[in-house]
Short mmCIF file of C-alpha atoms in Angstrom, two decimals:
data_model
loop_
_atom_site.label_atom_id
_atom_site.label_comp_id
_atom_site.label_asym_id
_atom_site.label_seq_id
_atom_site.Cartn_x
_atom_site.Cartn_y
_atom_site.Cartn_z
CA UNK A 216 -117.04 237.28 -99.57
CA UNK A 217 -115.23 239.36 -96.35
CA UNK A 218 -112.18 237.69 -97.18
CA UNK A 219 -112.34 238.93 -101.00
CA UNK A 220 -112.80 242.01 -100.04
CA UNK A 221 -109.92 241.91 -97.42
CA UNK A 222 -107.68 240.61 -100.44
CA UNK A 223 -109.03 243.10 -102.97
CA UNK A 224 -107.55 245.97 -100.25
CA UNK A 225 -104.20 244.12 -99.75
CA UNK A 226 -103.70 243.74 -103.66
CA UNK A 227 -104.44 247.84 -103.75
CA UNK A 228 -102.53 248.33 -100.56
CA UNK A 229 -99.59 246.36 -101.72
CA UNK A 230 -98.85 248.75 -104.84
CA UNK A 231 -96.86 250.40 -102.38
CA UNK A 232 -94.79 248.20 -101.66
CA UNK A 233 -92.44 247.06 -104.35
CA UNK A 234 -94.73 244.14 -105.77
CA UNK A 235 -95.57 242.64 -102.04
CA UNK A 236 -98.79 240.80 -102.50
CA UNK A 237 -101.88 240.03 -100.73
CA UNK A 238 -100.35 237.38 -99.10
CA UNK A 239 -97.19 239.65 -98.10
CA UNK A 240 -94.38 237.91 -99.74
CA UNK A 241 -94.10 238.12 -103.81
CA UNK A 242 -95.92 235.09 -105.43
CA UNK A 243 -93.47 232.91 -107.89
CA UNK A 244 -94.73 235.23 -111.54
CA UNK A 245 -94.20 238.94 -109.49
CA UNK A 246 -90.80 238.99 -109.96
CA UNK A 247 -87.86 236.39 -110.42
CA UNK A 248 -85.90 235.72 -107.83
CA UNK A 249 -82.65 233.60 -107.03
CA UNK A 250 -83.47 231.45 -104.13
CA UNK A 251 -80.18 230.07 -101.96
CA UNK A 252 -81.48 227.27 -99.38
CA UNK A 253 -78.50 226.48 -97.27
CA UNK A 254 -78.57 223.47 -94.68
CA UNK A 255 -76.06 223.01 -91.92
CA UNK A 256 -75.38 219.84 -89.99
CA UNK A 257 -73.38 220.19 -87.30
CA UNK A 258 -69.88 218.67 -85.61
CA UNK A 259 -72.07 218.52 -82.75
CA UNK A 260 -75.88 217.89 -83.60
CA UNK A 261 -76.61 217.64 -79.72
CA UNK A 262 -75.22 220.90 -78.74
CA UNK A 263 -77.95 223.45 -78.42
CA UNK A 264 -75.26 225.68 -77.76
CA UNK A 265 -73.48 225.26 -80.96
CA UNK A 266 -76.96 225.33 -82.64
CA UNK A 267 -77.68 228.79 -81.17
CA UNK A 268 -74.22 230.11 -81.90
CA UNK A 269 -74.63 229.03 -86.03
CA UNK A 270 -78.25 230.49 -86.10
CA UNK A 271 -76.88 233.85 -84.39
CA UNK A 272 -74.06 234.03 -86.83
CA UNK A 273 -76.27 233.06 -90.11
CA UNK A 274 -78.25 236.09 -88.67
CA UNK A 275 -75.66 238.55 -89.05
CA UNK A 276 -76.05 237.70 -92.87
CA UNK A 277 -79.05 240.09 -93.06
CA UNK A 278 -76.65 243.46 -93.22
CA UNK A 279 -75.83 241.91 -96.73
CA UNK A 280 -77.25 244.86 -98.63
CA UNK A 281 -78.25 242.27 -101.73
CA UNK A 282 -80.17 239.83 -99.73
CA UNK A 283 -83.74 240.94 -100.22
CA UNK A 284 -85.50 238.34 -97.68
CA UNK A 285 -83.73 236.08 -95.40
CA UNK A 286 -85.22 233.21 -93.15
CA UNK A 287 -83.69 231.25 -90.43
CA UNK A 288 -84.98 228.05 -89.41
CA UNK A 289 -84.78 224.88 -87.49
CA UNK A 290 -86.57 221.79 -88.22
CA UNK A 291 -89.94 221.83 -88.13
CA UNK A 292 -92.29 219.55 -86.40
CA UNK A 293 -93.59 217.97 -89.12
CA UNK A 294 -94.63 214.05 -88.90
CA UNK A 295 -91.79 211.93 -90.03
CA UNK A 296 -91.81 210.82 -93.65
CA UNK A 297 -89.71 208.41 -95.77
CA UNK A 298 -89.29 211.57 -97.66
CA UNK A 299 -88.60 214.45 -95.07
CA UNK A 300 -84.92 215.30 -93.94
CA UNK A 301 -84.76 216.44 -91.06
CA UNK A 302 -81.21 215.74 -90.47
CA UNK A 303 -80.00 219.31 -90.57
CA UNK A 304 -79.95 221.55 -87.70
CA UNK A 305 -79.86 225.06 -89.22
CA UNK A 306 -81.03 226.44 -91.87
CA UNK A 307 -81.18 230.01 -94.11
CA UNK A 308 -83.03 230.83 -97.05
CA UNK A 309 -81.83 233.72 -99.01
CA UNK A 310 -83.85 235.65 -101.57
CA UNK A 311 -81.67 237.54 -104.06
CA UNK A 312 -83.35 239.62 -107.39
CA UNK A 313 -80.74 238.31 -109.65
CA UNK A 314 -77.45 235.94 -109.84
CA UNK A 315 -75.30 239.49 -109.33
CA UNK A 316 -76.64 239.39 -105.91
CA UNK A 317 -76.39 236.33 -105.25
CA UNK A 318 -72.52 236.58 -106.54
CA UNK A 319 -72.08 239.44 -104.16
CA UNK A 320 -73.41 237.52 -101.11
CA UNK A 321 -70.68 234.91 -102.24
CA UNK A 322 -67.69 237.66 -102.04
CA UNK A 323 -69.03 239.41 -99.33
CA UNK A 324 -66.92 240.55 -96.41
CA UNK A 325 -69.93 239.86 -93.57
CA UNK A 326 -70.35 236.50 -95.52
CA UNK A 327 -66.60 235.51 -95.57
CA UNK A 328 -66.29 236.66 -91.71
CA UNK A 329 -69.66 234.53 -91.14
CA UNK A 330 -67.79 231.42 -92.70
CA UNK A 331 -64.14 232.29 -90.73
CA UNK A 332 -65.88 232.54 -87.22
CA UNK A 333 -68.62 229.64 -87.27
CA UNK A 334 -67.22 227.27 -89.72
CA UNK A 335 -65.83 225.23 -87.52
CA UNK A 336 -69.30 224.40 -85.94
CA UNK A 337 -70.37 222.61 -89.06
CA UNK A 338 -69.63 219.14 -90.66
CA UNK A 339 -71.71 219.66 -93.40
CA UNK A 340 -73.42 222.05 -95.41
CA UNK A 341 -75.92 221.06 -98.92
CA UNK A 342 -76.64 224.04 -100.97
CA UNK A 343 -79.62 224.29 -103.71
CA UNK A 344 -80.06 227.62 -105.55
CA UNK A 345 -83.19 227.61 -107.34
CA UNK A 346 -84.33 230.43 -110.01
CA UNK A 347 -87.92 231.00 -109.94
CA UNK A 348 -90.12 230.01 -113.06
CA UNK B 60 -78.92 259.07 -97.80
CA UNK B 61 -81.20 258.44 -101.25
CA UNK B 62 -81.53 254.52 -100.40
CA UNK B 63 -82.13 255.42 -96.74
CA UNK B 64 -85.06 257.65 -97.25
CA UNK B 65 -86.45 255.03 -99.71
CA UNK B 66 -86.31 252.57 -97.05
CA UNK B 67 -87.85 254.53 -94.59
CA UNK B 68 -90.56 255.36 -96.64
CA UNK B 69 -91.21 251.99 -97.51
CA UNK B 70 -91.33 250.56 -93.75
CA UNK B 71 -94.48 253.02 -93.30
CA UNK B 72 -96.27 252.24 -96.35
CA UNK B 73 -95.52 248.15 -95.16
CA UNK B 74 -97.74 248.98 -92.04
CA UNK B 75 -100.22 248.61 -94.24
CA UNK B 76 -99.81 245.16 -95.69
CA UNK B 77 -99.78 242.58 -92.82
CA UNK B 78 -96.08 243.16 -91.95
CA UNK B 79 -94.68 242.68 -95.29
CA UNK B 80 -91.01 244.89 -95.09
CA UNK B 81 -89.12 247.65 -96.29
CA UNK B 82 -87.61 244.68 -98.83
CA UNK B 83 -91.26 243.11 -99.69
CA UNK B 84 -90.81 240.04 -98.05
CA UNK B 85 -90.98 239.02 -94.27
CA UNK B 86 -87.82 239.12 -92.42
CA UNK B 87 -87.36 236.14 -90.48
CA UNK B 88 -87.95 237.40 -87.00
CA UNK B 89 -91.25 239.47 -88.18
CA UNK B 90 -93.51 236.46 -88.06
CA UNK B 91 -93.39 232.66 -87.44
CA UNK B 92 -93.53 230.50 -90.44
CA UNK B 93 -93.22 226.90 -91.46
CA UNK B 94 -91.27 226.56 -94.62
CA UNK B 95 -91.85 223.43 -96.90
CA UNK B 96 -89.36 223.12 -99.66
CA UNK B 97 -89.28 220.07 -101.91
CA UNK B 98 -87.15 219.20 -104.75
CA UNK B 99 -88.12 216.59 -107.54
CA UNK B 100 -85.66 214.74 -109.71
CA UNK B 101 -87.37 213.62 -112.88
CA UNK B 102 -87.68 209.93 -114.28
CA UNK B 103 -86.63 211.54 -117.84
CA UNK B 104 -84.40 213.90 -116.37
CA UNK B 105 -83.31 215.60 -119.98
CA UNK B 106 -87.16 215.95 -120.88
CA UNK B 107 -88.21 219.30 -121.40
CA UNK B 108 -91.56 218.25 -121.53
CA UNK B 109 -91.41 216.28 -118.10
CA UNK B 110 -89.76 218.99 -116.53
CA UNK B 111 -92.37 221.58 -118.26
CA UNK B 112 -95.32 219.60 -117.08
CA UNK B 113 -94.19 219.05 -113.71
CA UNK B 114 -93.94 222.58 -113.19
CA UNK B 115 -97.82 223.06 -114.64
CA UNK B 116 -98.77 220.81 -112.16
CA UNK B 117 -96.76 222.27 -109.01
CA UNK B 118 -98.40 225.43 -109.84
CA UNK B 119 -101.82 223.90 -109.46
CA UNK B 120 -100.78 223.67 -104.99
CA UNK B 121 -100.98 227.40 -105.01
CA UNK B 122 -104.97 227.07 -104.88
CA UNK B 123 -104.53 225.48 -101.34
CA UNK B 124 -105.73 228.14 -99.13
CA UNK B 125 -103.36 227.94 -96.38
CA UNK B 126 -100.21 228.77 -98.88
CA UNK B 127 -98.68 232.34 -97.76
CA UNK B 128 -96.40 232.25 -100.52
CA UNK B 129 -95.13 229.80 -103.50
CA UNK B 130 -92.21 229.94 -105.43
CA UNK B 131 -91.52 227.23 -108.29
CA UNK B 132 -88.01 226.78 -109.39
CA UNK B 133 -85.62 225.22 -111.64
CA UNK B 134 -81.62 224.93 -110.75
CA UNK B 135 -80.22 228.41 -110.50
CA UNK B 136 -76.98 229.14 -112.98
CA UNK B 137 -75.04 229.76 -110.62
CA UNK B 138 -71.05 228.60 -110.00
CA UNK B 139 -70.34 224.69 -109.71
CA UNK B 140 -69.32 223.74 -106.17
CA UNK B 141 -68.95 220.73 -104.60
CA UNK B 142 -71.68 221.97 -101.78
CA UNK B 143 -74.49 222.78 -104.21
CA UNK B 144 -76.55 220.52 -105.52
CA UNK B 145 -78.16 220.92 -109.14
CA UNK B 146 -79.29 217.89 -110.08
CA UNK B 147 -83.07 218.44 -109.31
CA UNK B 148 -85.20 219.31 -112.09
CA UNK B 149 -87.74 221.35 -110.23
CA UNK B 150 -88.71 222.42 -107.08
CA UNK B 151 -91.37 224.22 -105.00
CA UNK B 152 -90.95 226.33 -101.93
CA UNK B 153 -94.06 226.98 -99.73
CA UNK B 154 -95.39 229.43 -97.14
CA UNK B 155 -97.47 228.59 -94.15
CA UNK B 156 -98.10 230.11 -90.93
CA UNK B 157 -97.87 227.37 -88.61
CA UNK B 158 -98.04 223.24 -88.70
CA UNK B 159 -101.55 223.07 -89.31
CA UNK B 160 -101.51 225.23 -92.42
CA UNK B 161 -98.82 222.66 -93.66
CA UNK B 162 -101.08 219.36 -92.44
CA UNK B 163 -104.36 220.97 -94.60
CA UNK B 164 -102.05 221.53 -97.31
CA UNK B 165 -100.97 217.66 -97.18
CA UNK B 166 -104.52 216.73 -96.89
CA UNK B 167 -106.21 218.87 -99.56
CA UNK B 168 -107.54 217.55 -103.05
CA UNK B 169 -105.52 219.35 -104.43
CA UNK B 170 -102.58 218.23 -103.12
CA UNK B 171 -103.85 214.85 -103.68
CA UNK B 172 -104.96 215.52 -107.36
CA UNK B 173 -101.47 216.69 -108.10
CA UNK B 174 -99.78 213.78 -106.76
CA UNK B 175 -102.38 211.66 -108.61
CA UNK B 176 -101.70 213.52 -111.90
CA UNK B 177 -97.84 214.27 -112.01
CA UNK B 178 -96.63 211.19 -109.40
CA UNK B 179 -95.14 209.41 -112.36
CA UNK B 180 -92.96 212.19 -113.83
CA UNK B 181 -90.57 212.20 -110.58
CA UNK B 182 -88.41 209.14 -109.39
CA UNK B 183 -87.07 210.64 -106.33
CA UNK B 184 -88.50 213.45 -104.06
CA UNK B 185 -86.40 215.33 -101.10
CA UNK B 186 -88.47 217.25 -98.75
CA UNK B 187 -86.99 220.39 -95.87
CA UNK B 188 -89.55 221.47 -93.23
CA UNK B 189 -88.44 224.21 -91.73
CA UNK B 190 -90.02 226.63 -88.24
CA UNK B 191 -88.36 229.99 -88.60
CA UNK B 192 -86.25 231.26 -85.48
#
C-alpha cells in the first residue's frame, strides 16, 4: 500500500515534467521516441586510457539540442551468456523525439567534431536505430 | 531566452520526481543504471503477425518490479548506412537500478513465461548489457 501511495504521488508530480513517469523515465507508450544505440570497439581494447578518452568524447555529444537523453556506458558485469555480447568497450544510448531530431544530430557540428577528434580510437561501430511502439 | 527559462523551471520541478531532468529522463551522470538491450530476429521476419505477437509478449515484461523503464521498438526509418544494423524485427530496452535488479528480472516468473510462450517466434537474440558511467 505504501508503495502504491508513493507511485500515485509521483504520477501526479510528473505532470509537471513533460511526461516523466512515476519511474522517472518515459514508459514506451507515453511518447514515441527514436532510440539510437551505438557500440564502439576500440583499436586498443585493453587501453583504459583510450576507453576513458572515448567516454569523454561521447559525453561532448550531450550539447546537441535534439538529444532528449544520453546514457554513456561500458559492458555491465552481468553473467556471461552465449546471447550476451560484451566485447565492445563503450556505448552511447541517445533518445530523440523524432527522425528529424536524429538527423539534426548526425549533421551537427558537435557530432562531426566528435568523429574527427575521437574517430581514430575505434576499429568498429555498430548502430541500432529503433522507433518505439 | 524563452527556452532557457523553460529549462530552468523544469529543472526545479524535477526535484519532485526522483532525479528526472529538465529533459524528462535521467542524464547519465545523475544515477547509475544497468541498461539491458535485446534485439530479436524472427523466424518469419516478413510476418507482421509474428512481429506483433512478439511485441505483445515483450510488453508483458513491464510487470516485473525491478524494471525502471521499458521501451519496445522496431527498426527506425533512419537512412541506411553500413554501420546501422536494421535487420532485427523487435527490440526491448530495459533500465534497472543495479545488477540485482537485472538478476531478479532474469529469474522472474513473468520473464520465464515470456520465453516459454513467445520463444518459438525468434531464431536469434543478441543482448547488450551496459553500466552507465
